[in-house]
Amino acid sequence: MIRNGLGFICLVVLNFSLLTFCTSCVGPKFTYDQEGSTNIDFSKGKWILNRPVVYGIDDDLYNRSLKKWKALIGDSLFLLSELRQNKLISENIAFDLNRDDLENIHLGTNCEYIINTRIRILNEELSALSPPRVPLYTGTTERSNEAQVQVRIYSLKEKKLISSRTALGVVKEVARTDNSSGMSLAITSKGIGVNGIDRIVEFYKKNRHD
């Protein structure tokens, strides 16, 4: 019992030490770009969620994206892997789609909409726990993590793009030339990508027109 109590005290002290040792805890700041409609009716038709096009990291963000969109659209959302079981569909569907692409997908799937996602890792200079970097010259230098998430929603029946939203997330840390010590906690670029997906889906959820 005493040993368990000491273990708990040590854990509290360790956590407190880590917090006091960190000079800053940095979260992402986002800017957005919106084209097309913001009020999408997700209650009608059958939807396809395309596997995200991802640069710089693997595609395990697919499950995150699926979970968020599934909560918004429900059972009307289908995966390409499900549709390929009994339909003839291209192995890879591009992020940018033209009218011919949309017509072929519509004929091959009998669905009305497709959601495409593209994630780019633009900069990765900070790890989750980063020591301060002291430059050799006078002044400050800036390190950053940066990721961009783009979502495009196409109407397959109308053969056109109906909505597009881009989230650009940046985490910045300033390293000074003084002798200050400590560590900085920062979200990774992959984490910014996850956060960007969440924010875009929440935007469509908030503005949905059912």
GROMACS .gro file of C-alpha atoms in nm:
model
  210
    1MET     CA    1   0.000   0.000   0.000
    2ILE     CA    2   0.283   0.238   0.093
    3ARG     CA    3   0.470   0.137  -0.220
    4ASN     CA    4   0.166   0.220  -0.436
    5GLY     CA    5   0.134   0.555  -0.263
    6LEU     CA    6   0.498   0.637  -0.326
    7GLY     CA    7   0.457   0.538  -0.692
    8PHE     CA    8   0.164   0.778  -0.728
    9ILE     CA    9   0.361   1.061  -0.564
   10CYS     CA   10   0.659   0.998  -0.794
   11LEU     CA   11   0.428   1.005  -1.099
   12VAL     CA   12   0.279   1.338  -0.990
   13VAL     CA   13   0.625   1.485  -0.929
   14LEU     CA   14   0.745   1.359  -1.269
   15ASN     CA   15   0.449   1.510  -1.451
   16PHE     CA   16   0.495   1.839  -1.267
   17SER     CA   17   0.866   1.839  -1.351
   18LEU     CA   18   0.792   1.784  -1.719
   19LEU     CA   19   0.543   2.069  -1.721
   20THR     CA   20   0.782   2.309  -1.551
   21PHE     CA   21   1.069   2.194  -1.773
   22CYS     CA   22   0.876   2.277  -2.089
   23THR     CA   23   0.920   2.637  -2.193
   24SER     CA   24   0.611   2.636  -2.416
   25CYS     CA   25   0.326   2.417  -2.533
   26VAL     CA   26   0.240   2.503  -2.891
   27GLY     CA   27  -0.088   2.434  -3.073
   28PRO     CA   28  -0.168   2.486  -3.442
   29LYS     CA   29  -0.319   2.799  -3.590
   30PHE     CA   30  -0.538   2.747  -3.895
   31THR     CA   31  -0.635   2.958  -4.193
   32TYR     CA   32  -0.910   2.848  -4.431
   33ASP     CA   33  -1.009   2.883  -4.794
   34GLN     CA   34  -1.361   2.799  -4.909
   35GLU     CA   35  -1.501   2.759  -5.259
   36GLY     CA   36  -1.849   2.661  -5.364
   37SER     CA   37  -2.138   2.575  -5.137
   38THR     CA   38  -2.103   2.563  -4.759
   39ASN     CA   39  -2.453   2.422  -4.700
   40ILE     CA   40  -2.444   2.059  -4.814
   41ASP     CA   41  -2.740   1.822  -4.774
   42PHE     CA   42  -2.578   1.504  -4.643
   43SER     CA   43  -2.912   1.329  -4.588
   44LYS     CA   44  -2.974   1.254  -4.956
   45GLY     CA   45  -2.808   1.017  -5.195
   46LYS     CA   46  -2.522   0.771  -5.162
   47TRP     CA   47  -2.174   0.896  -5.083
   48ILE     CA   48  -1.825   0.762  -5.155
   49LEU     CA   49  -1.528   0.837  -4.932
   50ASN     CA   50  -1.213   0.814  -5.141
   51ARG     CA   51  -0.889   0.712  -4.969
   52PRO     CA   52  -0.695   1.031  -4.889
   53VAL     CA   53  -0.408   1.133  -5.113
   54VAL     CA   54  -0.128   1.181  -4.862
   55TYR     CA   55   0.217   1.334  -4.909
   56GLY     CA   56   0.494   1.293  -4.656
   57ILE     CA   57   0.319   1.041  -4.427
   58ASP     CA   58   0.144   0.706  -4.465
   59ASP     CA   59  -0.229   0.678  -4.521
   60ASP     CA   60  -0.341   0.576  -4.172
   61LEU     CA   61  -0.535   0.904  -4.158
   62TYR     CA   62  -0.795   0.718  -4.365
   63ASN     CA   63  -0.949   0.563  -4.054
   64ARG     CA   64  -0.965   0.902  -3.886
   65SER     CA   65  -1.129   1.057  -4.190
   66LEU     CA   66  -1.371   0.765  -4.218
   67LYS     CA   67  -1.478   0.792  -3.855
   68LYS     CA   68  -1.553   1.164  -3.884
   69TRP     CA   69  -1.743   1.144  -4.213
   70LYS     CA   70  -1.932   0.833  -4.101
   71ALA     CA   71  -2.059   1.020  -3.796
   72LEU     CA   72  -2.186   1.295  -4.027
   73ILE     CA   73  -2.332   1.094  -4.316
   74GLY     CA   74  -2.415   0.759  -4.154
   75ASP     CA   75  -2.500   0.443  -4.349
   76SER     CA   76  -2.521   0.633  -4.679
   77LEU     CA   77  -2.139   0.656  -4.683
   78PHE     CA   78  -1.957   0.380  -4.873
   79LEU     CA   79  -1.592   0.289  -4.905
   80LEU     CA   80  -1.433   0.210  -5.238
   81SER     CA   81  -1.323  -0.127  -5.099
   82GLU     CA   82  -1.689  -0.212  -5.032
   83LEU     CA   83  -1.805  -0.100  -5.375
   84ARG     CA   84  -1.530  -0.293  -5.555
   85GLN     CA   85  -1.667  -0.622  -5.424
   86ASN     CA   86  -1.942  -0.623  -5.686
   87LYS     CA   87  -1.868  -0.327  -5.912
   88LEU     CA   88  -1.599  -0.244  -6.164
   89ILE     CA   89  -1.413   0.059  -6.024
   90SER     CA   90  -1.065   0.194  -6.090
   91GLU     CA   91  -0.806   0.094  -5.832
   92ASN     CA   92  -0.702   0.456  -5.776
   93ILE     CA   93  -0.928   0.759  -5.804
   94ALA     CA   94  -0.744   1.089  -5.834
   95PHE     CA   95  -0.799   1.395  -5.617
   96ASP     CA   96  -0.871   1.623  -5.913
   97LEU     CA   97  -1.160   1.486  -6.117
   98ASN     CA   98  -1.294   1.604  -6.453
   99ARG     CA   99  -1.639   1.549  -6.605
  100ASP     CA  100  -1.541   1.221  -6.769
  101ASP     CA  101  -1.399   1.090  -6.441
  102LEU     CA  102  -1.716   1.182  -6.255
  103GLU     CA  103  -1.939   1.022  -6.517
  104ASN     CA  104  -1.742   0.698  -6.509
  105ILE     CA  105  -1.750   0.683  -6.129
  106HIS     CA  106  -2.123   0.749  -6.130
  107LEU     CA  107  -2.189   0.474  -6.386
  108GLY     CA  108  -1.963   0.231  -6.203
  109THR     CA  109  -2.094   0.288  -5.852
  110ASN     CA  110  -2.449   0.425  -5.885
  111CYS     CA  111  -2.359   0.677  -5.614
  112GLU     CA  112  -2.437   1.048  -5.619
  113TYR     CA  113  -2.139   1.207  -5.442
  114ILE     CA  114  -1.770   1.151  -5.376
  115ILE     CA  115  -1.549   1.309  -5.108
  116ASN     CA  116  -1.181   1.350  -5.189
  117THR     CA  117  -0.913   1.444  -4.937
  118ARG     CA  118  -0.554   1.551  -4.990
  119ILE     CA  119  -0.305   1.597  -4.706
  120ARG     CA  120   0.033   1.762  -4.754
  121ILE     CA  121   0.312   1.781  -4.499
  122LEU     CA  122   0.470   2.116  -4.585
  123ASN     CA  123   0.720   2.149  -4.303
  124GLU     CA  124   0.846   1.929  -4.017
  125GLU     CA  125   1.106   2.095  -3.796
  126LEU     CA  126   0.963   2.031  -3.449
  127SER     CA  127   0.925   1.695  -3.282
  128ALA     CA  128   0.654   1.640  -3.023
  129LEU     CA  129   0.910   1.731  -2.753
  130SER     CA  130   1.177   1.967  -2.884
  131PRO     CA  131   1.478   2.124  -2.709
  132PRO     CA  132   1.534   2.494  -2.776
  133ARG     CA  133   1.767   2.563  -3.066
  134VAL     CA  134   2.026   2.836  -3.009
  135PRO     CA  135   2.137   2.999  -3.335
  136LEU     CA  136   2.493   3.115  -3.384
  137TYR     CA  137   2.398   3.469  -3.473
  138THR     CA  138   2.225   3.744  -3.282
  139GLY     CA  139   1.848   3.748  -3.286
  140THR     CA  140   1.592   3.473  -3.320
  141THR     CA  141   1.518   3.187  -3.553
  142GLU     CA  142   1.184   3.027  -3.608
  143ARG     CA  143   1.105   2.659  -3.645
  144SER     CA  144   0.768   2.529  -3.755
  145ASN     CA  145   0.547   2.233  -3.840
  146GLU     CA  146   0.301   2.289  -4.120
  147ALA     CA  147   0.037   2.077  -4.295
  148GLN     CA  148  -0.240   2.142  -4.544
  149VAL     CA  149  -0.569   1.950  -4.569
  150GLN     CA  150  -0.791   1.987  -4.875
  151VAL     CA  151  -1.140   1.840  -4.908
  152ARG     CA  152  -1.337   1.840  -5.231
  153ILE     CA  153  -1.697   1.727  -5.263
  154TYR     CA  154  -1.814   1.633  -5.612
  155SER     CA  155  -2.163   1.568  -5.745
  156LEU     CA  156  -2.140   1.261  -5.968
  157LYS     CA  157  -2.482   1.316  -6.124
  158GLU     CA  158  -2.414   1.679  -6.207
  159LYS     CA  159  -2.051   1.601  -6.297
  160LYS     CA  160  -1.909   1.898  -6.111
  161LEU     CA  161  -1.732   2.017  -5.797
  162ILE     CA  162  -1.989   2.152  -5.550
  163SER     CA  163  -1.770   2.240  -5.252
  164SER     CA  164  -1.403   2.271  -5.163
  165ARG     CA  165  -1.242   2.363  -4.831
  166THR     CA  166  -0.875   2.395  -4.742
  167ALA     CA  167  -0.727   2.413  -4.393
  168LEU     CA  168  -0.366   2.527  -4.352
  169GLY     CA  169  -0.230   2.456  -4.004
  170VAL     CA  170   0.096   2.593  -3.866
  171VAL     CA  171   0.279   2.550  -3.536
  172LYS     CA  172   0.564   2.794  -3.476
  173GLU     CA  173   0.833   2.812  -3.210
  174VAL     CA  174   1.083   3.091  -3.161
  175ALA     CA  175   1.427   2.989  -3.037
  176ARG     CA  176   1.625   3.274  -2.881
  177THR     CA  177   1.994   3.333  -2.839
  178ASP     CA  178   1.976   3.367  -2.461
  179ASN     CA  179   2.064   3.087  -2.221
  180SER     CA  180   1.707   2.989  -2.134
  181SER     CA  181   1.664   2.616  -2.091
  182GLY     CA  182   1.366   2.388  -2.123
  183MET     CA  183   1.169   2.199  -2.383
  184SER     CA  184   0.878   2.283  -2.610
  185LEU     CA  185   0.575   2.062  -2.663
  186ALA     CA  186   0.446   2.093  -3.018
  187ILE     CA  187   0.192   1.905  -3.228
  188THR     CA  188   0.356   1.721  -3.517
  189SER     CA  189   0.270   1.788  -3.881
  190LYS     CA  190   0.080   1.461  -3.890
  191GLY     CA  191  -0.116   1.578  -3.586
  192ILE     CA  192  -0.193   1.903  -3.767
  193GLY     CA  193  -0.332   1.695  -4.054
  194VAL     CA  194  -0.558   1.503  -3.816
  195ASN     CA  195  -0.671   1.829  -3.659
  196GLY     CA  196  -0.739   1.974  -4.003
  197ILE     CA  197  -0.966   1.685  -4.099
  198ASP     CA  198  -1.159   1.727  -3.774
  199ARG     CA  199  -1.206   2.100  -3.831
  200ILE     CA  200  -1.324   2.064  -4.190
  201VAL     CA  201  -1.578   1.793  -4.107
  202GLU     CA  202  -1.704   1.999  -3.812
  203PHE     CA  203  -1.745   2.296  -4.046
  204TYR     CA  204  -1.966   2.096  -4.282
  205LYS     CA  205  -2.154   1.950  -3.988
  206LYS     CA  206  -2.226   2.296  -3.847
  207ASN     CA  207  -2.340   2.430  -4.184
  208ARG     CA  208  -2.520   2.121  -4.316
  209HIS     CA  209  -2.852   2.171  -4.495
  210ASP     CA  210  -3.077   1.869  -4.439
   0.00000   0.00000   0.00000
